[in-house]
Amino acid sequence: MKRSLRPLAATAVIFIIAYALSVVQFPNMLSTRVLGNFLTDNAFLGIAAVGMTFVIISGGIDLSVGSVIGFTGVLIAVLINWLGFHPLAAFVIALGVAGLFGAAMGFIIHYLQVPAFIVTLAGMFLARGGASVITQDSVPIHHDFYDTLGDLMIRLPGGGRLSFIGMLMIVVFLGGALLAHRTKFGSYVYALGGNPVSASLMGVPVAQTTVLIYMLSSMLAALAGIVFSLYTSAGYPLAAVGVELDAISAVVIGGTLLTGGYGFVLGTFVGVMLLGLVQTYIIFDGTLSSWWTKIVIGVLLFLFIVLQRIIFAASAPGGKSSEKA
Amino acid sequence: MKRLSPGRLANPQVMALIGVLLINWLLFPNFFNVTWQDGRFFGSIVDVLNRGAPVAILAIGMTGVIATKGVDLSVGAIMAVCGAVAATMVVAGYPTPIAVIAALSVGMLCGLWNGFLVAVLDIQPIVATLVLMVAGRGIAQLITEGSIVTFNDPALIFLGTGSLLGFPMAAVIALALMVLVTLLVRKTAIGLFIQAIGVNRAAASLAGIRSRMLLMLVYTTSGFCAAVAGIVVAADIRGADANNSGLWLELDAILAVVIGGTSLLGGRFSIPLAVIGALIIQAMNTGILVSGFPPEFNLIVKAGMIILILLIQSPYVTLPFRRRRPTITKAASR
């Protein structure tokens, strides 16, 4: 196996072991029903995490995704319910607004040379505030198109159901993996995260790539918002608070380095599934309180970070010097 | 490291604070009215001091962390943990000083953990502190067993709502902490060492600075400050709320530090200006509340302010006004 694939393999192995241990305790967890729900329940997180993977591989961070999800939900609900738009038109508008929003953030990050952390923090406040200004309440969405999408599903053997949004997440992950590993844009993103100075000297269009990365992240967050509104049939300004942290956790657990330049889109998928597994296990157990989810995810994060350190220290003898830095 | 002088007081942060206060006064003419009642001052301006204190306290610790080119995302969660510790111990019958010391120790332990991850395991500060940010709130809920632990211990409540010489206790604590930490970093070489680490940790280590120990000290101080803020907030509401105590305050603290002119790229820092940054944020919050605007505008105003600061601090805007160092490579400063 390629040496660079080791962290991805490690994540996958740990997921399989964790899943196997859960199945030993609760045999019902192996059903396609549970697997199908895994995909459905984590679809919005997964889609947002794909965008986050690109941002983090490029060496940046996007704190605004949770707010963009909330804003998109409110915007769609208002467009459909109050202004009578067709959902598809509302989706297009929402994706367009998010694209402009992300492009603006990428623009500021590149041209004003401000750390992504602060720019996307401002974006987080702006999107959340914008959603709250539109409405303070949860706006239910009633439309036949929503019911149609809700009924769209593939029945799996064993009583499980693969819902439309679960399928959408899988498509986004496959698309993201192709974009990252098989296109010129993907290699630009890796180059930027590896070393921005070398990247620009080697002819990577740094400005354009930075803007596109944050555009992609915001548009995927908007898509996650659409999925979230399909999932809950409502738009709520405080929806998806803190999802950016779950997404970052999933990306880190999936073997992507937060220093940039190295990572896998499919690793993020395993990361999302692992977070989902923790939640499902705690629900199955019933005696563990929901706050254990947070503690277990924190412990998992820590373990994976240390694991990455060990793997990288072992596989790169020259990397030792960077540890002292 | 310069002495206070009239020229130094006229820096952009102080001017901005005065500006925000004046705008508040224009929107709400009674803004500067202060009344004396029950042995303490009351009024909007006192409220700014009182409500701004928790973020100011967090910002004091955060400044040191950001000066070393790091960031501490876990302070809000540490607040929740320490508030929970103090509240549950008081409810369990321990004397107040013991409960407070225990909470402060837990905060320092949390900070030490962050410092260990950053300094010894060499993990990026965002990720290292993310661990405790995610897990901390769960731990706090574990301590309070998921409920809001309320208490009526007069000594502990005094820390949140009492007053000293007419000023709210929270503001007094923040001021004392600010003076203490500022003296510590300015009268000893620690401040210089922190700046050296922020500029270039490898070079600082080669020059003989014990960067590992200093980093742990900086994160422990941040944890200590978060513990103080957690106790003050718990004392203020007379209860420990594991879910909401300090929620998103880490972002406000970072914002306060950045407003205070500390660069996120490390190296340059000022603790008093970070506290003024916290007061600017709170003055805007209070201003929006008293002037009758809907509170939803708060976040948008905050975002607008961040963007404004970014524009002012951006090399492209300040470049024409600087004489030296005209060449800034685009990519190198990312």
XYZ file of C-alpha atoms in Angstrom:
659
model
C 0.000 0.000 0.000
C 1.105 3.533 -0.693
C 2.670 5.075 2.346
C 0.618 8.260 2.004
C -2.597 6.252 2.336
C -1.721 4.984 5.814
C -3.736 7.510 7.858
C -6.796 6.832 5.687
C -6.371 3.115 6.234
C -5.917 3.662 9.961
C -9.165 5.642 10.142
C -11.036 2.997 8.156
C -9.677 0.175 10.336
C -10.625 2.017 13.528
C -14.132 2.631 12.164
C -14.532 -1.049 11.302
C -13.276 -2.137 14.742
C -15.531 0.358 16.508
C -18.494 -0.759 14.402
C -17.731 -4.426 15.040
C -17.542 -3.825 18.790
C -20.882 -2.019 18.670
C -22.429 -4.869 16.678
C -21.169 -7.441 19.203
C -22.991 -5.540 21.912
C -26.073 -4.638 19.890
C -26.532 -7.060 16.944
C -29.314 -4.850 15.572
C -26.772 -2.226 14.606
C -25.695 -4.324 11.633
C -29.056 -3.915 9.860
C -29.373 -1.931 6.643
C -32.014 0.101 8.440
C -29.394 1.504 10.822
C -26.912 1.995 7.985
C -29.502 3.832 5.911
C -30.350 6.101 8.823
C -26.629 6.751 9.333
C -26.472 8.229 5.877
C -29.718 10.183 6.164
C -29.042 11.633 9.610
C -25.542 12.785 8.795
C -26.143 13.908 5.205
C -26.002 17.641 5.913
C -22.891 17.281 8.080
C -21.193 15.155 5.426
C -21.897 17.587 2.601
C -20.602 20.533 4.633
C -17.557 18.486 5.638
C -16.609 17.916 1.979
C -16.257 21.677 1.527
C -14.373 21.924 4.800
C -11.944 19.251 3.584
C -10.973 21.403 0.599
C -10.558 24.477 2.792
C -8.398 22.626 5.304
C -6.257 20.938 2.620
C -5.562 24.435 1.278
C -4.302 25.401 4.745
C -7.314 27.502 5.709
C -10.362 27.117 7.889
C -14.037 27.988 7.412
C -15.943 28.822 10.586
C -18.992 30.063 8.710
C -20.480 26.798 7.434
C -22.929 26.261 10.313
C -24.267 29.785 9.935
C -24.546 29.396 6.161
C -26.608 26.227 6.727
C -28.915 28.159 9.065
C -29.150 31.139 6.715
C -29.878 28.935 3.694
C -32.673 27.167 5.546
C -34.324 30.463 6.491
C -33.839 31.940 3.015
C -35.399 28.907 1.310
C -38.301 28.783 3.755
C -39.020 32.472 3.246
C -38.711 32.263 -0.550
C -41.044 29.263 -0.764
C -43.549 30.144 1.938
C -43.791 33.908 1.911
C -42.857 34.752 -1.682
C -44.258 31.679 -3.441
C -41.093 30.560 -5.246
C -40.772 27.020 -6.536
C -38.298 25.093 -4.313
C -35.933 24.522 -7.234
C -35.762 28.262 -7.903
C -35.198 28.853 -4.193
C -32.376 26.292 -4.212
C -30.676 28.041 -7.129
C -30.991 31.442 -5.430
C -29.637 30.068 -2.157
C -26.659 28.435 -3.871
C -25.970 31.665 -5.761
C -26.107 33.803 -2.613
C -23.799 31.384 -0.790
C -21.411 31.324 -3.751
C -21.126 35.123 -3.700
C -20.706 35.049 0.067
C -17.880 32.495 -0.106
C -16.232 34.331 -2.984
C -16.255 37.529 -0.916
C -14.587 35.713 1.980
C -11.954 34.192 -0.306
C -11.384 37.617 -1.854
C -10.788 39.228 1.548
C -8.557 36.360 2.671
C -6.358 36.638 -0.387
C -6.297 40.320 -1.195
C -6.390 41.774 2.308
C -4.075 39.044 3.601
C -6.154 38.428 6.697
C -6.104 35.051 8.475
C -8.983 32.857 7.277
C -9.906 32.291 10.906
C -10.944 35.924 11.422
C -12.555 36.434 8.005
C -14.760 33.365 8.318
C -15.530 34.334 11.930
C -16.938 37.592 10.578
C -18.770 35.528 7.954
C -20.210 33.371 10.732
C -21.582 36.403 12.582
C -22.869 37.934 9.345
C -24.740 34.855 8.122
C -26.204 34.026 11.539
C -27.185 37.658 12.089
C -28.680 37.854 8.599
C -30.801 34.783 9.257
C -32.013 36.209 12.590
C -32.900 39.531 10.970
C -35.049 37.793 8.328
C -36.993 35.904 10.974
C -36.664 34.915 14.598
C -38.970 31.928 14.380
C -38.886 28.536 12.800
C -40.622 28.744 9.410
C -42.242 25.469 8.341
C -41.987 24.575 4.653
C -45.074 23.112 2.989
C -44.677 22.203 -0.657
C -45.546 19.167 -2.754
C -42.025 19.132 -4.167
C -40.639 18.619 -0.654
C -42.935 15.640 -0.149
C -41.833 14.207 -3.505
C -38.162 14.463 -2.558
C -38.934 13.023 0.859
C -40.557 9.957 -0.702
C -37.709 9.443 -3.148
C -35.682 6.525 -1.827
C -34.147 3.189 -2.648
C -35.304 0.238 -0.564
C -32.394 -1.826 0.645
C -32.606 -5.521 1.432
C -33.359 -5.968 5.126
C -35.862 -3.147 5.498
C -33.386 -0.300 5.202
C -33.993 2.806 3.160
C -31.479 4.922 1.292
C -33.132 8.328 1.224
C -32.668 11.032 -1.403
C -30.469 13.134 0.885
C -28.360 10.086 1.794
C -27.787 9.452 -1.917
C -27.017 13.138 -2.436
C -24.325 12.971 0.229
C -22.709 9.961 -1.440
C -22.761 11.756 -4.792
C -21.181 14.860 -3.226
C -18.456 12.754 -1.634
C -17.669 10.973 -4.907
C -17.671 14.295 -6.769
C -15.475 15.848 -4.104
C -13.008 12.965 -4.266
C -12.770 13.266 -8.064
C -12.362 17.040 -7.807
C -9.609 16.742 -5.211
C -7.610 13.901 -6.658
C -8.254 13.977 -10.407
C -8.483 17.621 -11.494
C -6.131 20.551 -11.917
C -8.106 22.524 -9.337
C -7.546 19.708 -6.847
C -3.795 19.751 -7.310
C -3.797 23.551 -6.949
C -5.557 23.155 -3.597
C -2.935 20.674 -2.379
C -0.113 22.873 -3.665
C -1.532 25.904 -1.870
C -1.751 24.023 1.405
C 1.742 22.591 1.037
C 3.508 25.875 0.548
C 1.741 28.963 -0.812
C 4.998 30.665 -1.810
C 6.240 27.718 -3.858
C 2.770 27.251 -5.292
C 2.605 30.818 -6.576
C 6.169 30.586 -7.931
C 5.219 27.418 -9.794
C 2.345 29.163 -11.496
C -0.621 28.166 -9.372
C -3.230 30.931 -9.747
C -3.306 31.595 -5.994
C -5.961 34.332 -6.001
C -8.383 32.417 -8.223
C -7.887 29.149 -6.342
C -8.401 30.770 -2.925
C -11.628 32.433 -4.051
C -12.863 29.187 -5.632
C -12.073 27.154 -2.493
C -14.149 29.371 -0.216
C -16.881 29.603 -2.858
C -16.997 25.812 -2.998
C -17.132 25.551 0.789
C -19.976 28.059 1.095
C -21.941 26.516 -1.780
C -21.609 23.055 -0.267
C -22.693 24.538 3.062
C -25.734 25.947 1.254
C -26.398 22.517 -0.242
C -26.113 21.146 3.299
C -28.642 23.803 4.322
C -31.002 22.605 1.568
C -30.577 19.041 2.799
C -31.167 20.194 6.374
C -34.388 21.930 5.310
C -35.498 18.732 3.536
C -34.617 16.771 6.677
C -36.554 19.030 9.058
C -39.096 20.589 6.614
C -38.419 23.969 8.178
C -36.016 26.883 8.228
C -34.738 28.099 11.584
C -32.149 30.857 12.104
C -30.466 28.970 14.953
C -30.284 25.680 13.039
C -26.966 23.838 12.776
C -25.168 25.885 15.427
C -21.675 24.485 15.885
C -21.764 22.247 12.809
C -18.494 23.809 11.639
C -16.807 22.187 14.628
C -18.325 18.780 13.856
C -17.187 19.196 10.260
C -13.652 20.127 11.338
C -13.634 17.136 13.697
C -14.756 14.811 10.892
C -12.059 16.161 8.586
C -9.347 15.727 11.230
C -10.522 12.230 12.135
C -10.539 11.430 8.412
C -6.795 11.891 8.248
C -6.531 15.395 6.797
C -3.780 17.512 8.312
C -4.916 20.887 9.618
C -1.583 22.355 8.582
C -2.720 21.853 4.999
C -1.341 20.140 1.934
C -2.395 16.630 2.852
C -5.717 14.852 3.178
C -8.496 12.777 1.659
C -12.093 13.575 0.823
C -13.072 9.937 1.393
C -11.330 10.019 4.782
C -13.789 12.715 5.754
C -16.600 10.305 4.849
C -15.232 7.775 7.326
C -14.873 10.603 9.856
C -18.528 11.573 9.451
C -19.590 7.945 9.753
C -17.515 7.553 12.920
C -19.201 10.591 14.487
C -22.557 9.097 13.468
C -21.572 5.743 14.966
C -20.795 7.370 18.325
C -24.215 9.002 18.357
C -26.060 5.865 17.296
C -24.207 3.742 19.866
C -25.147 6.137 22.657
C -28.787 6.087 21.539
C -28.727 2.272 21.387
C -27.174 2.012 24.828
C -29.842 4.190 26.374
C -28.158 4.458 29.767
C -25.485 6.850 28.533
C -26.509 10.481 28.473
C -26.195 12.577 25.350
C -23.305 14.577 26.797
C -21.169 11.457 26.506
C -21.297 12.047 22.736
C -19.274 15.212 23.156
C -16.756 13.596 25.475
C -16.290 10.556 23.222
C -15.879 12.764 20.129
C -13.309 14.836 22.037
C -11.395 11.692 23.000
C -11.594 10.380 19.420
C -10.258 13.688 18.097
C -7.364 13.517 20.503
C -6.567 9.899 19.610
C -6.605 10.613 15.887
C -4.433 13.696 16.221
C -1.860 11.732 18.198
C -2.153 8.835 15.736
C -1.430 11.197 12.843
C 1.594 12.562 14.701
C 2.952 9.058 15.252
C 2.348 7.954 11.663
C 3.976 11.069 10.297
C 6.906 10.899 12.677
C 7.451 7.264 11.618
C 7.017 7.672 7.878
C 8.966 10.880 7.394
C 12.437 10.812 8.960
C 13.121 14.283 7.558
C 9.984 15.575 9.229
C 11.588 15.349 12.651
C 13.126 18.774 12.334
C 9.719 20.363 11.798
C 8.566 18.986 15.121
C 11.015 21.163 16.937
C 9.825 24.260 15.159
C 6.855 48.998 27.444
C 6.563 52.762 27.180
C 5.147 54.793 30.009
C 1.595 55.981 29.801
C 1.445 59.386 28.206
C -1.347 61.492 26.725
C -0.092 60.646 23.250
C -0.200 56.943 23.975
C -3.710 57.121 25.343
C -4.942 58.535 22.050
C -4.592 55.230 20.235
C -7.221 53.947 17.811
C -8.800 51.541 20.305
C -9.445 54.218 22.927
C -10.765 56.555 20.238
C -13.038 53.777 18.953
C -14.378 53.134 22.461
C -15.085 56.850 22.925
C -16.694 56.911 19.484
C -18.980 53.960 20.236
C -19.943 55.498 23.586
C -20.732 58.822 21.906
C -22.895 57.108 19.275
C -24.724 55.334 22.100
C -25.217 58.695 23.808
C -26.658 60.193 20.612
C -29.088 57.272 20.217
C -29.941 57.103 23.902
C -29.446 60.452 25.696
C -29.516 58.892 29.175
C -26.540 56.682 28.363
C -24.075 58.473 30.621
C -26.493 58.903 33.535
C -25.190 57.174 36.644
C -27.199 56.894 39.838
C -26.085 55.836 43.319
C -28.336 53.254 44.915
C -27.898 50.693 47.691
C -24.211 51.508 47.981
C -23.294 51.063 44.335
C -23.439 52.807 40.980
C -26.143 52.038 38.442
C -26.454 53.061 34.820
C -25.754 51.979 31.268
C -22.080 52.831 31.471
C -21.663 50.750 34.652
C -23.542 47.983 32.887
C -20.959 48.044 30.083
C -18.202 47.515 32.661
C -20.121 44.766 34.435
C -21.294 42.812 31.366
C -18.003 43.274 29.560
C -16.008 41.805 32.429
C -16.213 38.074 31.483
C -15.021 38.671 27.918
C -12.376 41.083 29.223
C -11.110 38.426 31.646
C -10.992 35.832 28.841
C -9.233 38.336 26.583
C -6.479 38.859 29.173
C -5.490 35.183 28.899
C -6.219 34.955 25.178
C -3.842 37.830 24.399
C -0.842 35.838 25.589
C -1.936 32.791 23.607
C -2.467 34.747 20.397
C 0.854 36.529 20.913
C 2.556 33.129 20.642
C 0.785 32.645 17.285
C -1.734 30.300 18.885
C -5.426 30.464 19.647
C -7.416 29.007 22.524
C -10.831 27.781 21.400
C -11.534 25.990 24.661
C -12.004 28.967 27.014
C -15.806 28.900 26.754
C -15.896 25.195 27.615
C -13.413 25.728 30.481
C -15.754 28.444 31.808
C -18.589 25.926 31.830
C -16.462 23.264 33.559
C -15.143 25.624 36.249
C -18.549 27.157 36.886
C -19.919 23.629 37.295
C -17.114 22.672 39.693
C -17.592 25.759 41.863
C -21.385 25.392 41.954
C -21.503 21.675 42.699
C -18.867 21.965 45.448
C -20.721 24.828 47.136
C -23.959 22.877 46.919
C -22.202 19.823 48.356
C -21.325 21.895 51.418
C -17.672 22.768 50.893
C -16.580 26.229 52.101
C -16.603 28.872 49.350
C -12.822 29.498 49.277
C -12.168 25.771 48.764
C -14.718 25.621 45.955
C -13.208 28.662 44.253
C -9.657 27.340 44.591
C -10.776 23.954 43.228
C -12.446 25.621 40.240
C -9.372 27.734 39.548
C -7.162 24.639 39.778
C -9.391 22.761 37.341
C -9.152 25.707 34.943
C -5.366 25.721 35.193
C -5.295 21.960 34.644
C -7.378 22.380 31.485
C -4.985 25.092 30.335
C -2.005 22.876 31.159
C -3.545 20.094 29.032
C -3.858 22.499 26.086
C -0.318 23.691 26.680
C 0.946 20.116 26.787
C -0.699 19.321 23.435
C 0.676 22.479 21.823
C 4.136 22.616 23.370
C 5.112 18.976 23.865
C 3.094 17.033 21.281
C 3.485 19.988 18.904
C -0.110 19.965 17.735
C -1.545 23.001 15.988
C -3.237 25.246 18.591
C -6.601 25.301 16.768
C -6.819 21.507 16.803
C -5.299 21.067 20.230
C -7.816 23.379 21.879
C -10.659 22.066 19.706
C -10.415 18.775 21.621
C -11.298 20.443 24.916
C -13.813 22.735 23.237
C -15.785 19.697 22.071
C -15.259 17.524 25.141
C -15.329 20.277 27.799
C -19.009 21.051 27.572
C -19.741 17.337 27.881
C -17.543 17.154 30.976
C -19.328 20.169 32.448
C -22.666 18.425 31.885
C -21.254 15.322 33.494
C -20.361 17.344 36.607
C -23.762 19.035 36.836
C -25.489 15.801 35.728
C -27.221 17.632 32.932
C -29.151 20.061 35.074
C -28.527 23.684 35.994
C -27.005 23.607 39.478
C -28.318 26.576 41.439
C -26.843 27.783 44.723
C -27.410 30.554 47.266
C -24.007 30.810 48.890
C -23.668 34.538 49.713
C -19.867 34.640 49.427
C -19.852 33.070 45.965
C -22.753 35.220 44.770
C -20.827 38.292 45.947
C -18.132 37.529 43.350
C -20.683 37.938 40.571
C -23.109 40.572 41.750
C -21.437 42.319 44.692
C -19.709 45.660 44.567
C -16.460 47.188 45.796
C -16.387 50.983 46.374
C -19.572 51.166 44.353
C -18.161 49.377 41.321
C -19.455 45.959 40.229
C -17.300 43.131 41.544
C -16.880 41.504 38.116
C -15.328 44.685 36.721
C -13.079 45.023 39.785
C -11.849 41.437 39.323
C -11.206 42.060 35.625
C -9.271 45.242 36.387
C -7.176 43.571 39.083
C -6.389 40.653 36.805
C -5.477 42.996 33.972
C -3.067 44.990 36.156
C -1.539 41.814 37.579
C -0.941 40.089 34.240
C 0.204 43.287 32.540
C 2.782 43.896 35.266
C 3.876 40.270 34.987
C 4.575 40.467 31.266
C 5.855 44.038 31.178
C 8.038 44.173 34.279
C 9.680 40.823 33.662
C 11.185 39.360 30.517
C 8.198 37.035 30.013
C 6.480 39.449 27.633
C 9.568 39.695 25.490
C 9.940 35.906 25.421
C 6.287 35.499 24.439
C 6.799 37.911 21.559
C 9.940 36.043 20.510
C 8.032 32.749 20.392
C 5.260 34.385 18.384
C 7.651 35.770 15.807
C 9.619 32.555 15.364
C 9.453 29.691 17.820
C 12.365 27.788 16.357
C 14.622 30.824 16.475
C 13.476 31.660 19.999
C 14.309 28.117 21.131
C 17.724 28.320 19.502
C 18.324 31.618 21.272
C 17.858 29.810 24.570
C 14.244 30.609 25.387
C 12.515 27.675 27.041
C 9.632 27.850 24.632
C 7.985 24.654 25.843
C 7.653 25.845 29.413
C 6.586 29.323 28.350
C 3.899 27.976 26.018
C 2.532 25.807 28.829
C 2.572 28.858 31.116
C 0.683 30.921 28.527
C -2.029 28.281 28.024
C -2.286 27.676 31.784
C -2.807 31.408 32.297
C -5.539 31.323 29.669
C -7.172 28.417 31.496
C -6.891 30.321 34.793
C -8.545 33.394 33.272
C -11.305 31.216 31.813
C -11.853 29.711 35.275
C -12.174 33.197 36.806
C -14.658 34.167 34.090
C -16.578 30.931 34.630
C -16.876 31.552 38.377
C -17.964 35.168 37.830
C -20.641 34.160 35.307
C -21.914 31.308 37.501
C -22.001 33.636 40.515
C -23.850 36.252 38.479
C -26.718 33.939 37.533
C -26.425 32.008 40.832
C -26.154 28.767 38.954
C -23.929 26.719 36.671
C -25.386 26.152 33.214
C -23.206 23.614 31.432
C -24.937 24.175 28.101
C -24.856 27.942 27.845
C -22.147 29.243 30.153
C -19.499 30.874 28.007
C -21.089 29.685 24.770
C -19.309 31.399 21.842
C -17.474 33.670 24.258
C -14.181 32.309 22.908
C -14.977 34.032 19.639
C -15.792 37.304 21.395
C -12.541 37.029 23.340
C -10.553 36.460 20.147
C -12.357 39.394 18.577
C -11.526 41.590 21.585
C -7.857 40.652 21.332
C -7.784 41.375 17.598
C -9.538 44.715 18.114
C -6.860 45.422 20.715
C -4.288 45.409 17.949
C -2.741 42.011 18.715
C -1.798 40.352 15.456
C -3.131 36.832 14.868
C 0.210 36.111 13.247
C 1.853 36.473 16.643
C 4.509 38.721 18.039
C 2.838 41.973 18.970
C 0.413 42.223 21.864
C -1.179 44.497 24.436
C -3.310 43.264 27.315
C -4.901 46.603 28.320
C -5.910 47.252 24.713
C -7.508 43.787 24.528
C -9.575 44.705 27.591
C -10.574 47.925 25.844
C -11.496 45.757 22.848
C -13.806 43.744 25.101
C -15.372 46.992 26.342
C -15.898 48.180 22.748
C -17.782 44.958 21.950
C -19.888 45.264 25.101
C -20.526 48.985 24.537
C -21.980 48.084 21.139
C -24.090 45.278 22.607
C -25.436 47.552 25.345
C -25.887 50.389 22.864
C -28.011 48.222 20.577
C -30.106 47.088 23.541
C -30.728 50.522 25.114
C -31.317 52.338 21.853
C -34.199 50.042 20.987
C -32.757 48.333 17.919
C -33.680 44.646 17.696
C -30.928 42.526 19.287
C -30.631 40.517 16.055
C -28.609 43.391 14.613
C -25.937 42.685 17.184
C -24.239 39.965 15.161
C -24.384 41.962 11.944
C -22.878 45.016 13.627
C -20.160 42.780 15.075
C -19.412 41.311 11.658
C -19.333 44.781 10.136
C -16.894 45.863 12.794
C -14.568 42.916 12.160
C -14.546 43.709 8.451
C -13.796 47.370 9.195
C -10.879 46.421 11.455
C -9.557 44.038 8.828
C -9.667 46.786 6.228
C -7.858 49.215 8.525
C -5.190 46.696 9.474
C -4.742 45.362 5.947
C -1.329 46.049 4.407
C -2.991 47.324 1.236
C -4.736 50.088 3.109
C -1.929 50.992 5.465
C 0.838 50.615 2.912
C 0.554 54.123 1.434
C 0.936 55.571 4.937
C 4.045 53.620 5.789
C 7.467 54.681 4.709
C 9.503 51.604 5.449
C 9.095 48.055 4.261
C 7.244 48.771 1.056
C 7.571 45.239 -0.284
C 5.184 42.706 1.091
C 5.035 39.453 -0.776
C 1.471 38.349 -1.191
C 1.924 34.697 -0.504
C 4.478 34.926 2.277
C 2.162 36.673 4.697
C -0.691 34.228 4.304
